Tab-separated table of C-alpha atoms in Angstrom:
chain	number	residue	atom	x	y	z
A	1334	MET	CA	0.139	-0.115	-0.347
A	1335	THR	CA	1.667	3.396	-0.379
A	1336	ILE	CA	1.035	6.397	0.901
A	1337	SER	CA	2.257	9.383	-1.288
A	1338	LYS	CA	2.880	8.713	-5.297
A	1339	GLN	CA	5.849	9.549	-4.778
A	1340	GLU	CA	7.987	6.943	-4.025
A	1341	LEU	CA	11.291	7.799	-1.616
A	1342	GLN	CA	14.027	6.083	-1.357
A	1343	ILE	CA	14.866	5.606	2.680
A	1344	ASN	CA	17.683	3.877	5.067
A	1345	GLU	CA	19.058	0.790	3.693
A	1346	GLU	CA	17.636	1.423	-0.016
A	1347	ILE	CA	19.779	4.402	-0.406
A	1348	ARG	CA	23.101	2.583	-2.214
A	1349	ASP	CA	24.699	6.771	-3.512
A	1350	LYS	CA	28.372	6.380	-2.003
A	1351	GLU	CA	27.920	10.156	-0.674
A	1352	VAL	CA	24.640	12.292	-0.259
A	1353	LEU	CA	24.112	16.199	1.314
A	1354	VAL	CA	22.414	15.731	4.312
A	1355	ILE	CA	19.990	17.804	6.609
A	1356	ASP	CA	19.074	16.718	10.040
A	1357	ALA	CA	15.407	17.074	11.010
A	1358	GLU	CA	15.765	21.165	12.535
A	1359	GLY	CA	16.802	21.736	8.711
A	1360	LYS	CA	20.772	22.274	8.945
A	1361	LYS	CA	22.781	21.710	6.561
A	1362	LEU	CA	25.228	19.116	7.716
A	1363	GLY	CA	27.363	18.824	4.859
A	1364	VAL	CA	28.198	16.343	2.721
A	1365	LEU	CA	28.866	12.544	3.919
A	1366	SER	CA	28.788	9.575	2.833
A	1367	ALA	CA	25.334	7.338	2.366
A	1368	LYS	CA	26.577	4.749	5.791
A	1369	GLU	CA	27.513	8.170	7.942
A	1370	ALA	CA	24.339	9.346	7.111
A	1371	GLN	CA	22.328	5.811	8.232
A	1372	GLN	CA	24.505	5.708	11.687
A	1373	MET	CA	23.014	9.416	13.091
A	1374	ALA	CA	19.612	8.644	11.549
A	1375	PHE	CA	20.354	5.203	13.561
A	1376	GLU	CA	21.441	7.080	16.630
A	1377	GLN	CA	18.589	9.843	16.793
A	1378	ASP	CA	16.311	7.012	16.517
A	1379	LEU	CA	15.009	8.610	12.320
A	1380	ASP	CA	14.669	7.520	9.259
A	1381	LEU	CA	17.654	9.413	6.187
A	1382	VAL	CA	14.976	9.394	3.105
A	1383	LYS	CA	16.100	10.558	-0.455
A	1384	ILE	CA	13.670	14.241	-0.721
A	1385	ALA	CA	16.417	14.705	-4.158
A	1386	PRO	CA	18.007	12.054	-6.044
A	1387	GLN	CA	18.063	14.553	-9.038
A	1388	ALA	CA	20.330	16.628	-7.489
A	1389	THR	CA	24.972	16.273	-7.154
A	1390	PRO	CA	25.542	14.189	-4.466
A	1391	PRO	CA	21.701	13.548	-3.485
A	1392	VAL	CA	20.104	15.468	-1.496
A	1393	CYS	CA	19.116	13.944	1.921
A	1394	ARG	CA	16.896	14.633	5.041
A	1395	ILE	CA	16.812	12.838	9.026
A	1396	MET	CA	13.287	12.546	9.806
A	1397	ASP	CA	10.167	10.301	11.364
A	1398	TYR	CA	9.423	9.328	7.936
A	1399	GLY	CA	5.938	7.442	9.341
A	1400	LYS	CA	4.821	9.893	10.471
A	1401	TYR	CA	6.529	12.329	7.213
A	1402	CYS	CA	4.288	9.948	5.430
A	1403	PHE	CA	0.500	10.573	7.698
A	1404	GLU	CA	0.776	14.490	7.158
A	1405	GLN	CA	1.560	13.890	3.862
A	1406	ALA	CA	-2.032	11.934	3.773
A	1407	LYS	CA	-3.953	14.573	5.800
A	1408	ARG	CA	-3.251	17.164	3.534
A	1409	GLU	CA	-4.554	15.533	0.465
A	1410	LYS	CA	-7.535	14.657	2.423
A	1411	GLU	CA	-7.785	17.159	3.241
A	1412	ALA	CA	-7.114	18.756	-0.541
A	1413	ARG	CA	-9.255	16.423	-1.816
A	1414	LYS	CA	-12.643	17.773	0.430
A	1415	ASN	CA	-12.004	21.056	-0.076
A	1416	GLN	CA	-12.314	20.609	-3.947
A	1417	LYS	CA	-15.724	21.176	-5.237
A	1418	VAL	CA	-17.782	18.830	-7.173
A	1419	VAL	CA	-18.568	20.586	-10.218
A	1420	SER	CA	-22.193	18.652	-11.277
A	1421	ILE	CA	-24.199	18.702	-14.632
A	1422	LYS	CA	-27.581	19.574	-13.052
A	1423	GLU	CA	-30.832	18.634	-15.994
A	1424	ILE	CA	-34.232	21.262	-16.336
A	1425	ARG	CA	-36.448	19.653	-18.711
A	1426	MET	CA	-39.668	21.670	-20.484
A	1427	PHE	CA	-41.354	20.767	-23.019
A	1428	SER	CA	-42.696	23.666	-26.212
A	1429	THR	CA	-46.071	24.170	-24.749
A	1430	ILE	CA	-45.327	25.583	-20.991
A	1431	ASP	CA	-47.272	28.086	-19.566
A	1432	THR	CA	-45.683	31.310	-18.024
A	1433	HIS	CA	-45.756	29.942	-14.266
A	1434	ASP	CA	-43.850	26.920	-14.924
A	1435	PHE	CA	-41.672	29.010	-16.941
A	1436	GLU	CA	-40.350	31.502	-14.350
A	1437	THR	CA	-40.591	28.287	-11.193
A	1438	LYS	CA	-38.588	26.436	-14.023
A	1439	VAL	CA	-35.729	30.108	-14.077
A	1440	ASN	CA	-35.555	29.711	-10.347
A	1441	GLN	CA	-34.632	26.715	-9.877
A	1442	ALA	CA	-31.506	27.232	-12.323
A	1443	VAL	CA	-30.409	29.592	-11.177
A	1444	LYS	CA	-30.170	28.384	-7.850
A	1445	PHE	CA	-27.728	26.003	-9.497
A	1446	LEU	CA	-25.273	28.253	-11.152
A	1447	GLU	CA	-25.162	30.038	-7.723
A	1448	GLY	CA	-25.124	26.793	-6.361
A	1449	GLY	CA	-21.438	26.244	-8.666
A	1450	ASP	CA	-23.027	23.417	-10.509
A	1451	LYS	CA	-23.517	23.769	-14.988
A	1452	LEU	CA	-26.621	23.099	-16.082
A	1453	LYS	CA	-28.483	21.511	-19.580
A	1454	VAL	CA	-31.555	23.731	-20.641
A	1455	SER	CA	-33.656	20.726	-22.755
A	1456	VAL	CA	-37.272	21.318	-24.320
A	1457	ARG	CA	-39.039	18.665	-25.522
A	1458	PHE	CA	-41.962	18.646	-28.321
A	1459	ARG	CA	-44.373	16.007	-28.370
A	1460	LYS	CA	-46.481	14.269	-31.202
A	1461	ARG	CA	-47.211	17.586	-33.740
A	1462	ALA	CA	-45.088	20.305	-32.258
A	1463	ILE	CA	-42.289	18.526	-34.371
A	1464	ALA	CA	-42.580	21.066	-36.555
A	1465	HIS	CA	-42.376	24.253	-34.982
A	1466	PRO	CA	-38.783	24.399	-33.520
A	1467	GLU	CA	-38.448	27.928	-33.737
A	1468	LEU	CA	-41.080	28.048	-30.612
A	1469	GLY	CA	-38.251	25.997	-28.752
A	1470	ASN	CA	-35.343	28.661	-29.929
A	1471	GLU	CA	-38.092	31.744	-28.384
A	1472	LEU	CA	-38.097	29.785	-25.332
A	1473	LEU	CA	-34.221	29.122	-25.294
A	1474	ASP	CA	-33.679	32.900	-26.385
A	1475	ARG	CA	-36.276	34.031	-23.583
A	1476	PHE	CA	-34.396	31.194	-20.535
A	1477	LYS	CA	-31.380	32.853	-21.126
A	1478	GLU	CA	-32.431	36.403	-20.564
A	1479	ALA	CA	-33.597	35.285	-17.899
A	1480	VAL	CA	-31.010	33.837	-15.767
A	1481	SER	CA	-27.602	35.709	-17.889
A	1482	ALA	CA	-26.878	37.219	-14.538
A	1483	ALA	CA	-26.501	34.157	-12.852
A	1484	GLY	CA	-24.698	32.224	-15.520
A	1485	THR	CA	-23.056	31.675	-20.042
A	1486	VAL	CA	-24.078	30.154	-22.485
A	1487	ASP	CA	-21.422	27.202	-23.311
A	1488	LYS	CA	-22.811	25.906	-25.675
A	1489	PRO	CA	-25.444	27.648	-27.582
A	1490	ALA	CA	-28.848	25.579	-28.999
A	1491	LYS	CA	-28.556	22.692	-30.827
A	1492	MET	CA	-31.659	19.663	-32.232
A	1493	GLU	CA	-30.689	16.420	-30.764
A	1494	GLY	CA	-34.034	14.301	-31.822
A	1495	ARG	CA	-36.555	15.821	-30.731
A	1496	SER	CA	-35.857	18.104	-28.143
A	1497	ILE	CA	-33.534	20.976	-28.590
A	1498	VAL	CA	-30.792	21.633	-25.794
A	1499	MET	CA	-28.072	24.229	-24.602
A	1500	PHE	CA	-25.839	24.341	-21.733
A	1501	VAL	CA	-25.044	26.802	-19.584
A	1502	SER	CA	-22.915	27.690	-17.092
A	1503	PRO	CA	-22.171	29.434	-14.039
A	1504	LYS	CA	-20.265	32.753	-14.073
A	1505	ALA	CA	-17.374	33.257	-11.873
A	1506	ALA	CA	-17.168	34.088	-8.829
A	1507	LYS	CA	-15.432	38.564	-8.139
């Protein structure tokens, strides 16, 4: 089980002849042989960890590796917790929607956009209403105007089967 994405060499895994050693407090101890550095770490009951293998000589630090891994995992968990996952919410309307229903859909859409979610707005056509796609386009234009304060159109209205679909994303927070 790997705790961190970056695999660090510790203690006996370090095969270099000479390494630049940094102690637990962050002071440079200078260039020492790997055996001497391991001995110093062992005396302090800590680990010798190679933190910069590409440097010449490689940089090793004397630290408690278990504690380091625990703190790293804790930081990653905190970063994941603070991430906002953007989901796509869908608003469906029919081409013959009433004004109050339309206002309700707009209010719901504004709430979604202010919450940071993207929107997929679709206007479905029933039966013979498909013969008048201009009604759906007019409806989506009205919708676009109504939510313009909270969001901007990502993808303009496009016919897909028996419906017209438009994508709206939230405006960037200032």
